[in-house]
CSV table of C-alpha atoms in Angstrom, one decimal:
chain,number,residue,atom,x,y,z
R,451,UNK,CA,-0.1,0.1,-0.1
R,452,UNK,CA,1.0,3.3,-1.0
R,453,UNK,CA,2.3,5.1,2.2
R,454,UNK,CA,4.4,8.7,2.8
R,455,UNK,CA,7.9,8.4,3.9
R,456,UNK,CA,9.3,10.9,5.6
R,457,UNK,CA,13.8,11.0,6.5
R,458,UNK,CA,15.2,11.3,9.6
R,459,UNK,CA,13.0,9.9,11.6
R,460,UNK,CA,15.0,11.9,14.2
R,461,UNK,CA,16.9,15.1,14.0
R,462,UNK,CA,18.9,17.0,16.8
R,463,UNK,CA,20.3,20.4,15.8
R,464,UNK,CA,22.4,23.7,17.8
R,465,UNK,CA,20.1,26.7,17.7
R,466,UNK,CA,20.7,29.3,15.1
R,467,UNK,CA,21.2,25.7,12.2
R,468,UNK,CA,19.2,25.0,9.0
R,469,UNK,CA,17.7,22.3,9.0
R,470,UNK,CA,16.0,20.3,6.0
R,471,UNK,CA,13.2,18.3,6.8
R,472,UNK,CA,12.4,15.4,3.7
R,473,UNK,CA,9.5,13.5,2.9
R,474,UNK,CA,8.6,11.7,0.1
R,475,UNK,CA,4.1,12.5,-0.9
R,476,UNK,CA,2.2,9.2,-2.1
R,477,UNK,CA,3.1,9.6,-5.6
R,478,UNK,CA,-0.5,10.6,-7.4
R,479,UNK,CA,-1.2,13.2,-4.9
R,480,UNK,CA,-1.5,17.1,-5.7
R,481,UNK,CA,-1.7,18.3,-2.4
R,482,UNK,CA,1.4,18.1,0.1
R,483,UNK,CA,1.2,20.1,4.2
R,484,UNK,CA,3.5,20.1,6.4
R,485,UNK,CA,2.4,19.9,10.5
R,486,UNK,CA,4.2,19.7,13.5
R,487,UNK,CA,3.3,18.9,17.5
R,488,UNK,CA,5.3,20.3,20.2
R,489,UNK,CA,5.0,18.3,22.7
R,490,UNK,CA,2.3,17.8,25.3
R,491,UNK,CA,0.2,20.6,22.7
R,492,UNK,CA,-1.9,20.3,19.6
R,493,UNK,CA,-1.0,18.9,16.0
R,494,UNK,CA,-0.5,22.3,14.1
R,495,UNK,CA,-0.9,23.2,10.6
R,496,UNK,CA,2.1,24.9,9.5
R,497,UNK,CA,1.5,25.7,5.3
R,498,UNK,CA,-0.2,24.2,2.7
R,499,UNK,CA,0.8,23.3,-0.9
R,500,UNK,CA,-0.2,22.9,-4.2
R,501,UNK,CA,1.0,23.2,-7.9
R,502,UNK,CA,4.1,23.9,-7.5
R,503,UNK,CA,2.9,26.6,-4.8
R,504,UNK,CA,2.1,27.8,-1.3
R,505,UNK,CA,-1.8,27.8,-1.3
R,506,UNK,CA,-2.3,28.3,3.1
R,507,UNK,CA,0.6,29.0,5.2
R,508,UNK,CA,-0.7,29.5,9.1
R,509,UNK,CA,1.3,32.4,11.2
R,510,UNK,CA,3.6,29.9,12.3
R,511,UNK,CA,5.0,29.6,9.0
R,512,UNK,CA,7.6,33.3,8.9
R,513,UNK,CA,10.5,34.3,6.8
R,514,UNK,CA,12.5,31.1,9.2
R,515,UNK,CA,10.2,28.7,7.3
R,516,UNK,CA,10.1,27.4,3.6
R,517,UNK,CA,8.9,24.0,1.9
R,518,UNK,CA,10.3,23.0,-1.6
R,519,UNK,CA,9.5,20.1,-4.0
R,520,UNK,CA,12.6,20.1,-5.7
R,521,UNK,CA,12.4,17.1,-8.3
R,522,UNK,CA,8.5,15.6,-8.8
R,523,UNK,CA,9.0,13.4,-5.6
R,524,UNK,CA,10.3,14.9,-2.6
R,525,UNK,CA,8.8,17.8,-1.0
R,526,UNK,CA,10.9,19.9,2.3
R,527,UNK,CA,10.3,21.6,4.9
R,528,UNK,CA,13.6,23.9,5.3
R,529,UNK,CA,13.8,25.7,8.7
R,530,UNK,CA,16.3,28.5,8.2
R,531,UNK,CA,17.6,29.2,11.8
R,532,UNK,CA,16.7,26.9,14.2
R,533,UNK,CA,15.3,27.8,17.8
R,534,UNK,CA,14.7,26.1,20.5
R,535,UNK,CA,10.8,26.4,20.1
R,536,UNK,CA,11.1,25.3,17.1
R,537,UNK,CA,11.7,21.5,18.5
R,538,UNK,CA,8.6,19.3,17.8
R,539,UNK,CA,7.9,15.8,15.8
R,540,UNK,CA,6.9,17.7,12.3
R,541,UNK,CA,4.4,15.6,9.8
R,542,UNK,CA,4.3,15.6,6.2
R,543,UNK,CA,1.0,14.3,4.6
R,544,UNK,CA,-0.5,14.6,1.0
R,545,UNK,CA,-4.2,14.1,-0.5
R,546,UNK,CA,-5.7,13.4,-4.1
R,547,UNK,CA,-7.7,16.6,-3.0
R,548,UNK,CA,-8.4,19.1,-0.1
R,549,UNK,CA,-11.1,17.8,2.6
R,550,UNK,CA,-12.9,16.0,2.8
R,551,UNK,CA,-10.2,13.9,1.1
R,552,UNK,CA,-8.2,11.9,3.2
R,553,UNK,CA,-4.5,13.1,4.1
R,554,UNK,CA,-2.2,10.4,4.2
R,555,UNK,CA,0.3,11.3,7.0
R,556,UNK,CA,3.7,10.2,7.5
R,557,UNK,CA,5.3,9.1,10.8
R,558,UNK,CA,7.2,12.4,11.7
R,559,UNK,CA,10.3,13.8,12.5
R,560,UNK,CA,11.3,14.5,15.6
R,561,UNK,CA,13.2,17.5,16.0
R,562,UNK,CA,15.1,18.8,18.8
R,563,UNK,CA,17.0,22.0,18.6
R,564,UNK,CA,19.7,22.5,21.1
D,1434,UNK,CA,-12.0,30.3,14.6
D,1435,UNK,CA,-12.0,27.4,14.1
D,1436,UNK,CA,-11.1,24.9,17.0
D,1437,UNK,CA,-10.9,21.2,18.6
D,1438,UNK,CA,-11.5,20.2,22.5
D,1439,UNK,CA,-10.5,16.9,23.2
D,1440,UNK,CA,-10.6,15.3,26.2
D,1441,UNK,CA,-7.2,14.9,28.0
D,1442,UNK,CA,-5.7,11.4,28.5
D,1443,UNK,CA,-4.4,9.0,29.1
D,1444,UNK,CA,-7.4,6.4,29.2
D,1445,UNK,CA,-6.6,2.9,30.5
D,1446,UNK,CA,-9.2,0.3,29.9
D,1447,UNK,CA,-9.1,-3.3,30.2
D,1448,UNK,CA,-10.1,-5.6,27.4
D,1449,UNK,CA,-13.2,-5.7,26.6
D,1450,UNK,CA,-14.8,-2.6,27.8
D,1451,UNK,CA,-16.4,0.6,26.4
D,1452,UNK,CA,-14.5,3.2,25.2
D,1453,UNK,CA,-15.4,7.1,24.5
D,1454,UNK,CA,-13.2,9.6,23.5
D,1455,UNK,CA,-15.0,12.8,24.0
D,1456,UNK,CA,-14.5,15.7,20.7
D,1457,UNK,CA,-16.2,19.3,20.5
D,1458,UNK,CA,-15.6,21.4,18.2
D,1459,UNK,CA,-15.8,25.4,17.8
D,1460,UNK,CA,-16.5,26.4,13.2
D,1461,UNK,CA,-17.3,28.8,11.6
D,1462,UNK,CA,-18.7,27.0,8.8
D,1463,UNK,CA,-19.8,23.7,8.1
D,1464,UNK,CA,-16.8,21.9,8.6
D,1465,UNK,CA,-15.9,17.9,8.3
D,1466,UNK,CA,-15.0,15.6,11.2
D,1467,UNK,CA,-12.6,13.3,11.3
D,1468,UNK,CA,-10.6,10.8,14.0
D,1469,UNK,CA,-7.0,10.1,13.6
D,1470,UNK,CA,-5.2,7.2,15.0
D,1471,UNK,CA,-1.3,6.9,15.5
D,1472,UNK,CA,-0.1,4.1,16.1
D,1473,UNK,CA,3.4,3.6,17.9
D,1474,UNK,CA,5.9,4.7,15.1
D,1475,UNK,CA,3.6,5.0,12.5
D,1476,UNK,CA,1.9,8.0,11.1
D,1477,UNK,CA,-1.5,9.7,11.4
D,1478,UNK,CA,-4.4,7.3,10.2
D,1479,UNK,CA,-7.4,7.9,9.1
D,1480,UNK,CA,-9.7,6.6,11.4
D,1481,UNK,CA,-13.8,7.6,9.7
D,1482,UNK,CA,-14.9,10.5,9.1
D,1483,UNK,CA,-18.4,12.9,8.8
D,1484,UNK,CA,-18.7,15.4,6.3
D,1485,UNK,CA,-22.1,17.1,8.0
D,1486,UNK,CA,-25.3,16.9,9.9
D,1487,UNK,CA,-25.8,13.6,12.0
D,1488,UNK,CA,-24.0,11.6,9.7
D,1489,UNK,CA,-22.1,8.2,11.7
D,1490,UNK,CA,-19.1,7.8,10.7
D,1491,UNK,CA,-17.6,3.4,11.5
D,1492,UNK,CA,-14.6,1.9,10.6
D,1493,UNK,CA,-13.2,-1.5,13.2
D,1494,UNK,CA,-15.9,-0.8,15.2
D,1495,UNK,CA,-15.7,2.7,15.8
D,1496,UNK,CA,-18.5,4.7,15.6
D,1497,UNK,CA,-19.2,8.7,15.6
D,1498,UNK,CA,-21.5,10.5,14.8
D,1499,UNK,CA,-21.8,14.6,14.1
D,1500,UNK,CA,-24.0,16.1,16.7
D,1501,UNK,CA,-24.1,19.5,15.1
D,1502,UNK,CA,-26.6,20.8,18.5
D,1503,UNK,CA,-24.1,20.3,20.5
D,1504,UNK,CA,-20.8,20.4,18.6
D,1505,UNK,CA,-19.4,17.1,19.8
D,1506,UNK,CA,-18.3,14.1,17.7
D,1507,UNK,CA,-17.4,11.7,20.5
D,1508,UNK,CA,-15.3,8.5,19.7
D,1509,UNK,CA,-17.1,5.2,20.6
D,1510,UNK,CA,-16.1,1.1,21.2
D,1511,UNK,CA,-18.2,-1.1,22.2
D,1512,UNK,CA,-15.6,-3.2,23.4
D,1513,UNK,CA,-11.4,-2.2,23.1
D,1514,UNK,CA,-8.5,-4.8,22.6
D,1515,UNK,CA,-5.4,-5.0,23.0
D,1516,UNK,CA,-4.7,-3.8,19.7
D,1517,UNK,CA,-6.1,-0.2,20.2
D,1518,UNK,CA,-3.6,1.2,22.1
D,1519,UNK,CA,-2.8,3.8,19.7
D,1520,UNK,CA,-3.5,8.0,20.3
D,1521,UNK,CA,-6.4,9.3,19.0
D,1522,UNK,CA,-7.0,12.5,17.3
D,1523,UNK,CA,-10.1,14.1,16.6
D,1524,UNK,CA,-9.7,16.8,13.5
D,1525,UNK,CA,-12.1,19.2,12.0
D,1526,UNK,CA,-11.7,20.6,8.3
D,1527,UNK,CA,-13.5,24.0,7.2
D,1528,UNK,CA,-15.1,23.3,3.9
D,1529,UNK,CA,-15.2,27.0,2.6
D,1530,UNK,CA,-13.3,30.4,2.8
D,1531,UNK,CA,-9.4,30.1,2.5
D,1532,UNK,CA,-8.8,27.3,4.7
D,1533,UNK,CA,-9.9,24.3,2.8
D,1534,UNK,CA,-7.0,22.7,2.9
D,1535,UNK,CA,-5.9,22.6,6.5
D,1536,UNK,CA,-7.3,19.8,9.1
D,1537,UNK,CA,-7.6,21.5,13.0
D,1538,UNK,CA,-6.5,19.0,15.6
D,1539,UNK,CA,-7.3,18.3,18.8
D,1540,UNK,CA,-3.8,17.4,21.2
D,1541,UNK,CA,-4.5,13.2,21.4
D,1542,UNK,CA,-5.8,11.0,23.8
D,1543,UNK,CA,-3.6,7.9,24.4
D,1544,UNK,CA,-5.7,5.0,25.0
D,1545,UNK,CA,-3.6,2.4,26.9
D,1546,UNK,CA,-6.3,-0.9,27.0
D,1547,UNK,CA,-4.5,-4.1,29.6
D,1548,UNK,CA,-5.3,-7.2,28.3
């Protein structure tokens, strides 16, 4: 069964460093998303991406964040200068269409900023 | 705005016990409602959904009914199994406006079922 994959599963970085989180969505999906969950808090929407551009972003998704689909299969989230408060589990998701179509989630990348 | 509130966990039950996880929502329009489940080491998986008032979503013995009058979407299962141990997330999507894509999630409820 097709699935969304994410790498790495765990990333440890120093404050101020750049990180790139990688995702491979399901191949025939058209919509791509990033969410994050800070420990003990809600899963929060970051950004959605369609037709090679951002279609929606939340107030969390500031200039430190960017997304890219560099090669038609990968979907990446870059954080330019990480802060302690960026420590969270980051989930990638993809869907054939907009909600209520199902969003398929990857297993997540745990980012720890020291 | 849109938000989801679900009962705090963790919830610990014995096998074959009845499960209820409460979820209430606030929405500006007429949302679709979802329950996602996350098993250890895996991503969130859609468990069930309902797209309009009075719809009942069901899957794997779990059920939830979209109650507009109480703005609720409580998850129930009549007899839980050890394999149901997971984190359960209630979520909504707005069916109109500028936030068509995003899901709004609750905090998740950890369920542990003992044999």
